[in-house]
Coordinates of C-alpha atoms and ligand atoms in Angstrom, one line a residue:
M698 CA -4.0 7.1 -87.6
A699 CA -3.0 7.2 -84.2
E700 CA -5.3 5.3 -81.8
Q701 CA -8.0 7.0 -79.7
T702 CA -6.6 8.2 -76.0
K703 CA -8.6 6.6 -73.2
I704 CA -9.0 7.8 -69.7
F705 CA -9.2 5.9 -66.4
T706 CA -9.2 8.2 -64.0
C707 CA -8.6 6.4 -60.3
Y708 CA -10.4 9.2 -57.7
I709 CA -8.9 8.4 -54.4
P710 CA -10.0 11.4 -52.1
G711 CA -8.7 11.9 -48.9
L712 CA -4.6 10.7 -50.0
D713 CA -2.9 13.5 -48.4
R714 CA 0.1 14.6 -49.7
R715 CA 1.5 14.7 -46.6
R716 CA 1.3 11.0 -46.1
I717 CA 3.0 10.1 -49.3
D718 CA 6.1 8.9 -49.1
Q719 CA 8.9 6.3 -49.8
Q720 CA 7.9 4.0 -46.7
N721 CA 4.3 3.5 -46.8
T722 CA 3.3 4.4 -50.7
P723 CA 6.7 4.2 -52.7
Y724 CA 4.7 3.8 -56.0
V725 CA 2.8 6.9 -55.5
H726 CA 5.8 8.8 -54.4
S727 CA 7.5 7.7 -58.2
L728 CA 4.6 8.6 -59.4
L729 CA 4.7 11.7 -58.0
Q730 CA 8.5 11.7 -59.3
D731 CA 8.1 10.6 -62.4
Y732 CA 5.3 12.1 -64.2
P733 CA 3.5 15.7 -64.6
S734 CA 1.4 16.6 -61.9
C735 CA 0.0 19.6 -60.6
R736 CA -1.4 20.5 -57.1
L737 CA -5.4 21.2 -57.1
R738 CA -6.7 23.8 -55.1
T739 CA -9.8 22.5 -53.5
I740 CA -13.0 24.2 -52.1
P741 CA -14.9 24.4 -48.9
S742 CA -17.2 21.4 -49.1
T743 CA -16.9 17.6 -48.3
E744 CA -19.4 17.4 -52.1
L745 CA -16.3 17.9 -54.6
T746 CA -17.5 15.4 -57.2
P747 CA -20.2 17.4 -58.5
T748 CA -17.8 20.4 -59.1
L749 CA -15.3 18.0 -60.7
L750 CA -17.9 16.6 -63.0
T751 CA -19.4 19.8 -64.2
G752 CA -16.7 22.1 -64.2
V753 CA -18.9 24.5 -62.5
G754 CA -18.8 25.6 -58.4
P755 CA -21.5 25.3 -56.1
G756 CA -23.0 28.9 -57.0
K757 CA -24.0 27.2 -60.2
N758 CA -24.6 23.4 -59.7
K759 CA -26.2 24.2 -56.4
I760 CA -24.9 20.9 -54.2
W761 CA -24.4 23.2 -51.4
Q762 CA -26.6 21.4 -48.6
V763 CA -29.1 23.4 -48.0
S764 CA -30.8 26.4 -48.8
L765 CA -34.0 28.5 -46.8
K766 CA -37.3 28.5 -47.7
D767 CA -39.9 31.3 -47.6
T768 CA -41.4 30.1 -44.4
E769 CA -44.9 29.0 -44.9
P770 CA -47.1 29.5 -41.0
L771 CA -47.5 26.0 -38.8
S772 CA -50.5 23.8 -38.9
P773 CA -51.7 22.9 -35.3
M774 CA -50.2 19.5 -36.1
G775 CA -46.8 21.8 -36.9
K776 CA -47.2 23.5 -33.8
L777 CA -47.1 20.5 -31.3
I778 CA -44.2 18.5 -32.9
N779 CA -42.7 22.0 -32.2
L780 CA -42.9 21.5 -28.9
L781 CA -41.2 18.0 -29.0
P782 CA -38.4 17.8 -27.4
E783 CA -35.0 17.6 -30.3
F784 CA -34.1 13.9 -30.0
V785 CA -37.9 12.8 -30.0
T786 CA -37.9 14.1 -33.4
T787 CA -34.4 13.3 -34.4
T788 CA -35.2 9.6 -33.9
A789 CA -38.4 9.7 -35.5
Q790 CA -36.9 10.9 -38.8
C791 CA -34.0 8.4 -38.5
F792 CA -36.2 5.4 -38.7
A793 CA -38.2 6.9 -40.9
H794 CA -34.8 7.7 -43.2
L795 CA -33.8 3.9 -42.3
I796 CA -37.3 2.6 -44.1
N797 CA -36.6 5.1 -47.1
S798 CA -33.2 6.7 -47.8
N799 CA -34.2 9.6 -49.2
N800 CA -35.8 11.1 -46.0
D801 CA -32.2 12.7 -45.7
L802 CA -31.0 15.2 -43.0
S803 CA -32.7 13.0 -40.7
A804 CA -30.8 13.8 -37.7
V805 CA -31.5 17.8 -37.6
P806 CA -34.5 18.3 -35.3
W807 CA -37.4 18.9 -37.2
W808 CA -38.4 22.4 -36.2
R809 CA -34.6 23.2 -38.5
R810 CA -35.4 20.8 -41.2
R811 CA -38.8 22.1 -42.2
Q812 CA -37.0 25.3 -43.0
F813 CA -34.6 23.6 -45.2
N814 CA -34.9 23.1 -48.7
L815 CA -32.4 20.1 -49.3
H816 CA -29.3 20.4 -51.9
R817 CA -27.7 17.5 -51.5
M818 CA -25.6 14.9 -53.7
K819 CA -24.9 12.1 -51.6
Y820 CA -22.5 9.1 -51.9
T821 CA -25.3 6.7 -51.5
R822 CA -27.1 8.8 -54.6
R823 CA -24.1 8.7 -56.6
E824 CA -23.6 4.8 -56.0
T825 CA -27.2 3.6 -57.1
D826 CA -28.4 5.5 -59.8
P827 CA -25.0 7.1 -61.4
E828 CA -27.3 8.8 -64.0
C829 CA -28.2 11.8 -61.3
L830 CA -24.4 12.8 -62.3
D831 CA -25.3 13.7 -66.7
Q832 CA -27.5 17.3 -65.5
I833 CA -26.7 18.4 -62.0
G834 CA -28.0 21.8 -61.5
G835 CA -28.5 22.0 -65.2
Y836 CA -25.0 22.1 -65.9
S837 CA -24.1 18.6 -68.1
S838 CA -21.4 16.7 -66.4
I839 CA -18.1 15.2 -68.7
L840 CA -19.9 12.0 -68.5
K841 CA -22.9 13.2 -70.0
E842 CA -21.1 15.4 -72.9
L843 CA -19.2 12.2 -73.9
G844 CA -22.6 9.9 -73.7
H845 CA -23.0 6.8 -71.7
D846 CA -21.5 4.3 -74.4
D847 CA -18.1 6.1 -74.2
A848 CA -17.8 7.2 -70.4
G849 CA -18.9 5.6 -67.1
Y850 CA -19.0 6.3 -63.3
V851 CA -18.6 3.5 -60.7
F852 CA -18.5 4.2 -57.0
C853 CA -16.4 1.8 -54.7
K854 CA -16.9 2.0 -51.1
H855 CA -14.6 -0.7 -49.7
F856 CA -10.7 -2.1 -50.1
V857 CA -12.4 -5.4 -50.9
D858 CA -13.9 -3.8 -54.4
M859 CA -10.6 -2.5 -55.6
E860 CA -9.2 -5.8 -55.0
N861 CA -11.8 -6.6 -57.5
G862 CA -11.7 -3.4 -59.3
L863 CA -8.3 -4.7 -60.4
N864 CA -10.1 -7.6 -62.6
I865 CA -12.5 -5.2 -64.0
F866 CA -10.4 -1.8 -64.6
P867 CA -10.0 -0.6 -67.3
R868 CA -13.2 -1.3 -68.7
A869 CA -12.8 -2.2 -72.8
G870 CA -14.6 0.2 -74.5
K871 CA -15.1 3.1 -72.8
R872 CA -13.0 6.6 -73.3
L873 CA -13.4 7.5 -69.8
D874 CA -14.1 5.5 -67.0
F875 CA -14.4 7.9 -63.9
V876 CA -14.0 5.8 -60.6
E877 CA -14.4 7.0 -57.1
F878 CA -12.8 4.8 -54.9
Y879 CA -14.2 6.0 -51.8
G880 CA -12.9 4.2 -48.9
F881 CA -10.0 5.3 -48.0
D882 CA -11.7 8.9 -47.3
L883 CA -14.1 7.1 -44.9
Y884 CA -11.8 5.3 -43.3
S885 CA -9.7 7.9 -42.6
H886 CA -12.3 9.9 -41.1
W887 CA -12.8 7.1 -38.3
H888 CA -8.8 5.9 -38.1
L889 CA -6.8 9.1 -38.6
D890 CA -5.9 8.5 -35.1
N891 CA -4.4 4.9 -35.7
V892 CA -1.1 5.5 -37.4
D893 CA -0.4 2.0 -37.6
K894 CA -3.7 1.3 -39.0
I895 CA -3.7 4.3 -41.6
N896 CA -0.3 3.1 -42.3
E897 CA -1.8 -0.3 -43.5
K898 CA -4.0 1.3 -45.9
L899 CA -2.2 3.4 -47.5
R900 CA 0.6 0.4 -48.2
F901 CA -3.0 -1.4 -49.5
V902 CA -3.8 1.9 -51.7
D903 CA -0.2 2.3 -53.2
S904 CA 0.1 -1.0 -54.3
F905 CA -3.5 -1.0 -55.6
I906 CA -2.6 1.8 -57.5
Q907 CA 0.9 0.2 -58.7
R908 CA -1.1 -2.9 -60.0
L909 CA -4.1 -0.4 -61.6
H910 CA -1.8 1.8 -63.7
K911 CA 0.5 -1.5 -64.9
R912 CA -3.6 -2.9 -65.9
C913 CA -4.4 0.8 -68.0
Q914 CA -0.7 0.6 -69.3
D915 CA -1.0 -2.7 -70.6
A916 CA -4.3 -1.7 -72.2
G917 CA -3.4 1.6 -74.0
V918 CA -5.1 3.5 -71.6
T919 CA -4.0 6.5 -70.0
M920 CA -4.6 6.8 -65.6
L921 CA -5.2 9.7 -64.1
L922 CA -4.5 9.5 -60.9
L923 CA -6.9 12.5 -58.8
V924 CA -7.1 13.1 -55.1
D925 CA -9.0 16.6 -54.3
H926 CA -8.0 16.3 -50.7
G927 CA -6.6 15.0 -47.6
Q928 CA -7.4 15.4 -44.1
E929 CA -6.3 16.7 -41.2
L930 CA -6.0 14.8 -37.1
I931 CA -9.4 16.1 -35.3
R932 CA -7.5 17.4 -31.4
A933 CA -11.1 18.8 -30.4
S934 CA -14.4 19.7 -30.8
V935 CA -16.5 22.9 -30.2
N936 CA -19.7 23.0 -29.0
I937 CA -21.8 25.3 -31.6
K938 CA -25.2 24.1 -30.0
K939 CA -24.1 24.2 -26.1
I940 CA -23.0 28.0 -26.8
L941 CA -25.6 29.5 -29.2
K942 CA -28.5 28.1 -26.6
Q943 CA -26.5 29.9 -23.5
S944 CA -26.7 32.8 -25.6
G945 CA -30.3 33.4 -24.5
I946 CA -31.3 34.8 -28.2
P947 CA -35.2 33.0 -28.9
R948 CA -34.4 30.2 -31.4
D949 CA -37.1 31.8 -33.9
E950 CA -34.7 34.5 -34.4
Y951 CA -32.3 33.0 -36.5
V952 CA -31.4 29.7 -38.6
Y953 CA -28.1 27.4 -38.5
F954 CA -27.5 24.4 -40.1
C955 CA -24.1 22.5 -38.5
E956 CA -21.8 19.8 -40.5
V957 CA -18.4 18.5 -39.1
S958 CA -16.4 21.7 -39.7
A959 CA -18.6 23.7 -40.6
V960 CA -22.0 25.8 -39.9
R961 CA -24.2 28.3 -41.7
F962 CA -26.2 31.0 -40.2
W963 CA -29.3 33.2 -41.5
F964 CA -31.2 36.0 -39.5
K965 CA -34.5 36.7 -39.4
T966 CA -34.0 39.9 -36.9
D967 CA -31.4 42.3 -36.6
R968 CA -30.8 41.6 -32.4
A969 CA -29.8 38.1 -33.1
R970 CA -27.9 39.1 -36.5
T971 CA -25.4 41.4 -34.8
A972 CA -25.7 39.5 -31.1
I973 CA -24.6 36.7 -33.1
T974 CA -21.9 37.6 -35.0
K975 CA -20.6 39.3 -32.3
L976 CA -20.3 35.9 -30.7
L977 CA -19.0 34.0 -33.3
E978 CA -16.3 36.8 -34.3
N979 CA -14.4 35.8 -31.1
L980 CA -14.8 32.1 -30.7
E981 CA -11.7 30.3 -30.3
H982 CA -10.8 27.9 -32.5
T983 CA -12.7 29.1 -35.8
T984 CA -13.0 31.4 -38.4
L985 CA -16.1 33.6 -39.2
Q986 CA -16.8 34.2 -43.1
T987 CA -19.6 36.5 -44.6
R988 CA -21.3 34.9 -48.0
Q989 CA -18.9 37.7 -49.9
Q990 CA -16.1 36.3 -48.6
M991 CA -16.8 33.0 -49.1
F992 CA -16.1 34.3 -53.2
E993 CA -12.7 34.1 -52.7
H994 CA -12.8 30.1 -51.7
G995 CA -14.8 29.4 -55.1
I996 CA -18.5 29.5 -53.4
C997 CA -20.7 32.8 -55.1
F998 CA -23.9 32.6 -54.2
D999 CA -25.9 35.9 -55.2
D1000 CA -28.5 36.1 -52.3
T1001 CA -28.4 34.6 -49.1
R1002 CA -30.2 31.6 -49.4
F1003 CA -27.6 29.3 -49.2
G1004 CA -25.9 30.9 -45.9
E1005 CA -25.5 34.4 -44.8
L1006 CA -22.8 33.8 -42.8
Y1007 CA -20.1 31.1 -42.3
L1008 CA -18.2 29.6 -39.1
F1009 CA -15.3 27.2 -40.1
G1010 CA -13.6 25.1 -37.9
N1011 CA -10.2 25.9 -38.1
H1012 CA -8.2 22.7 -38.9
G1013 CA -8.2 19.9 -36.5
H1014 CA -11.5 21.2 -35.1
T1015 CA -14.5 20.2 -36.0
F1016 CA -18.4 20.8 -34.6
F1017 CA -19.7 18.2 -32.0
P1018 CA -22.8 17.5 -32.1
H1019 CA -23.4 18.1 -36.0
D1020 CA -26.6 18.6 -38.0
F1021 CA -25.7 14.3 -38.8
Y1022 CA -25.4 13.1 -35.1
N1023 CA -27.9 11.0 -33.0
P1024 CA -27.1 8.3 -30.8
L1025 CA -29.5 5.6 -32.1
A1026 CA -27.8 6.5 -35.7
N1027 CA -24.4 6.2 -34.7
L1028 CA -24.8 2.6 -32.6
F1029 CA -26.5 1.4 -35.4
L1030 CA -24.0 2.9 -38.2
G1031 CA -21.0 1.3 -36.0
I1032 CA -22.5 -2.3 -35.5
T1033 CA -23.3 -2.3 -39.5
D1034 CA -20.4 -0.9 -41.3
K1035 CA -17.3 -2.2 -40.6
L1036 CA -15.3 1.2 -41.6
L1037 CA -17.7 3.2 -39.2
R1038 CA -16.6 0.4 -36.0
P1039 CA -14.9 3.0 -34.0
R1040 CA -18.4 5.1 -33.9
L1041 CA -19.1 2.6 -31.1
F1042 CA -16.2 4.0 -29.1
N1043 CA -16.4 7.6 -29.7
A1044 CA -19.1 9.2 -32.4
R1045 CA -16.0 12.3 -33.4
H1046 CA -14.6 12.1 -36.4
R1047 CA -10.7 11.3 -36.1
G1048 CA -9.6 13.0 -39.6
N1049 CA -11.5 15.5 -41.8
H1050 CA -11.6 18.6 -44.6
G1051 CA -13.8 20.2 -45.6
H1052 CA -12.4 23.1 -43.6
L1053 CA -10.8 26.8 -45.1
P1054 CA -9.2 25.6 -48.0
D1055 CA -5.8 27.7 -47.0
H1056 CA -4.0 24.1 -45.6
P1057 CA -2.2 21.4 -46.4
A1058 CA -5.2 19.3 -45.6
E1059 CA -7.6 20.4 -48.2
E1060 CA -5.0 20.3 -50.9
G1061 CA -5.0 17.8 -54.0
Y1062 CA -3.0 16.6 -56.9
L1063 CA -3.6 15.6 -60.1
V1064 CA -1.3 13.2 -61.7
I1065 CA -1.2 11.5 -65.5
G1066 CA 0.5 8.2 -65.7
D1067 CA 1.9 8.9 -69.1
Q1068 CA 5.1 10.9 -69.7
A1069 CA 4.2 11.9 -73.3
Y1070 CA 2.2 15.2 -71.3
D1071 CA 3.1 18.8 -70.5
V1072 CA 1.6 20.1 -67.4
A1073 CA 0.4 23.8 -68.1
G1074 CA 0.6 25.1 -64.4
E1075 CA 1.6 24.4 -60.5
I1076 CA -1.8 24.6 -59.4
M1077 CA -5.2 23.9 -60.5
Q1078 CA -8.8 24.6 -59.6
L1079 CA -11.3 21.8 -59.2
T1080 CA -13.0 23.6 -62.4
D1081 CA -10.4 22.9 -64.4
F1082 CA -10.6 18.8 -64.2
A1083 CA -13.6 18.1 -66.3
P1084 CA -12.4 20.9 -69.2
T1085 CA -8.7 18.9 -68.8
V1086 CA -10.3 15.5 -69.4
M1087 CA -12.1 16.8 -72.6
S1088 CA -9.3 18.0 -74.4
L1089 CA -7.6 14.9 -73.7
L1090 CA -10.2 12.9 -75.4
D1091 CA -9.8 15.8 -78.3
E1092 CA -13.4 17.2 -77.5
K1093 CA -14.7 20.4 -76.9
P1094 CA -15.4 21.2 -73.4
A1095 CA -18.7 22.4 -72.9
E1096 CA -19.7 26.1 -72.9
H1097 CA -19.8 26.3 -69.3
M1098 CA -16.7 24.3 -68.6
T1099 CA -14.6 27.7 -68.4
G1100 CA -11.8 26.2 -66.4
T1101 CA -8.1 25.8 -68.1
P1102 CA -7.2 22.5 -69.8
I1103 CA -3.8 21.3 -67.1
F1104 CA -1.9 18.9 -69.6
T1105 CA -1.2 18.8 -72.8
R1106 CA 0.4 16.5 -75.4
S1107 CA 3.9 17.1 -75.8
I1108 CA 4.8 14.1 -78.1
P1109 CA 2.4 13.3 -80.7
A1110 CA 0.1 9.8 -80.1
T1111 CA 1.8 8.8 -83.4
E1112 CA 5.5 9.4 -82.7
Q1113 CA 4.7 8.0 -79.5
T1114 CA 2.7 4.6 -81.3
S1115 CA 5.3 5.0 -83.6
A1116 CA 8.5 4.7 -81.5
S1117 CA 6.8 2.1 -79.3
A1118 CA 6.4 -0.8 -81.8
Ligands
ZN1998 ZN1 -14.6 12.7 -46.7

């Protein structure tokens, strides 16, 4: 009988295809030349793991930062807090976050934060509680479908985790290992302007992938190299907070949530909707999208709770200050996290992604490190990943995993085993 297929997914976000070459990444370069691979179209978000694992987009899994709450009238205490300067409330919230990391979005001023429901899956949560990936928004992931004995997710943040991983991975007994090596993406966010440093890390990552692939081959495990986006060098930022303030529209007539790559808006009066839409339509270095236009990018929400209007920074442009920035928290992170050191000199990201998808910085790729497969198309969607893994493992994808499996076996497993024997 043919041996059961085993998959090791080496997930390295940020490993931009434009930076794959013979000089710094000769091994990945040869993988892309010699093995079946597919381009990967992403969605305009920085939280892609939930979509990869469930096979359904944010419209269903609901990992989409924030939604607007039905507003409750302010208590007398609330009215008092509402009068405080933003810096005071965000700093107090950041200290609360330090004590308990469940106090999320602490850099969002209280008057806006109180209006949001949170729909985030931060990497810190995936790291400490991988079981949060079993069921997302009511949709089971491939990890849940395969069961904990057969499938496992591991989060690795630091480059040293890669080095250590070579002693562990692939894990015996797992039919699916899904390992997220986040370090390179995080490093790129803060070092993309330093070509020498990035090249040094590219060479390290390339050598890591080469050694990992060898270990997988020796263990009879099929390696998938999954990259779901690259990163674009940041040249300038847009101060949307200042622009909104200067517009003169009272702040209680609209709500906004400002990420690094995009700002979303909700309006409470027609006057605010008309004036702000007009203002944003003419704003340099940005692109305005309606909720309906977001459907084209795979973001399908039936109502405006998750955002009425979206303003994206064009590639090379971010929003700053954004809703993840607080000066004290920035100082703290720059001191305590080695990967984030450049924050100390400048709090703006150096590289970014999560903007509109029609740009090479947002494109990813999937390579299968086994020549016994054929690839079914040139470009895949994020939602094709889950059914692809299930079909590689000869399992039926869950009903909600409606994407297309992208790799099919061209050489039957029995033949390959007898040929190699
Ligand atoms: Zn990132």
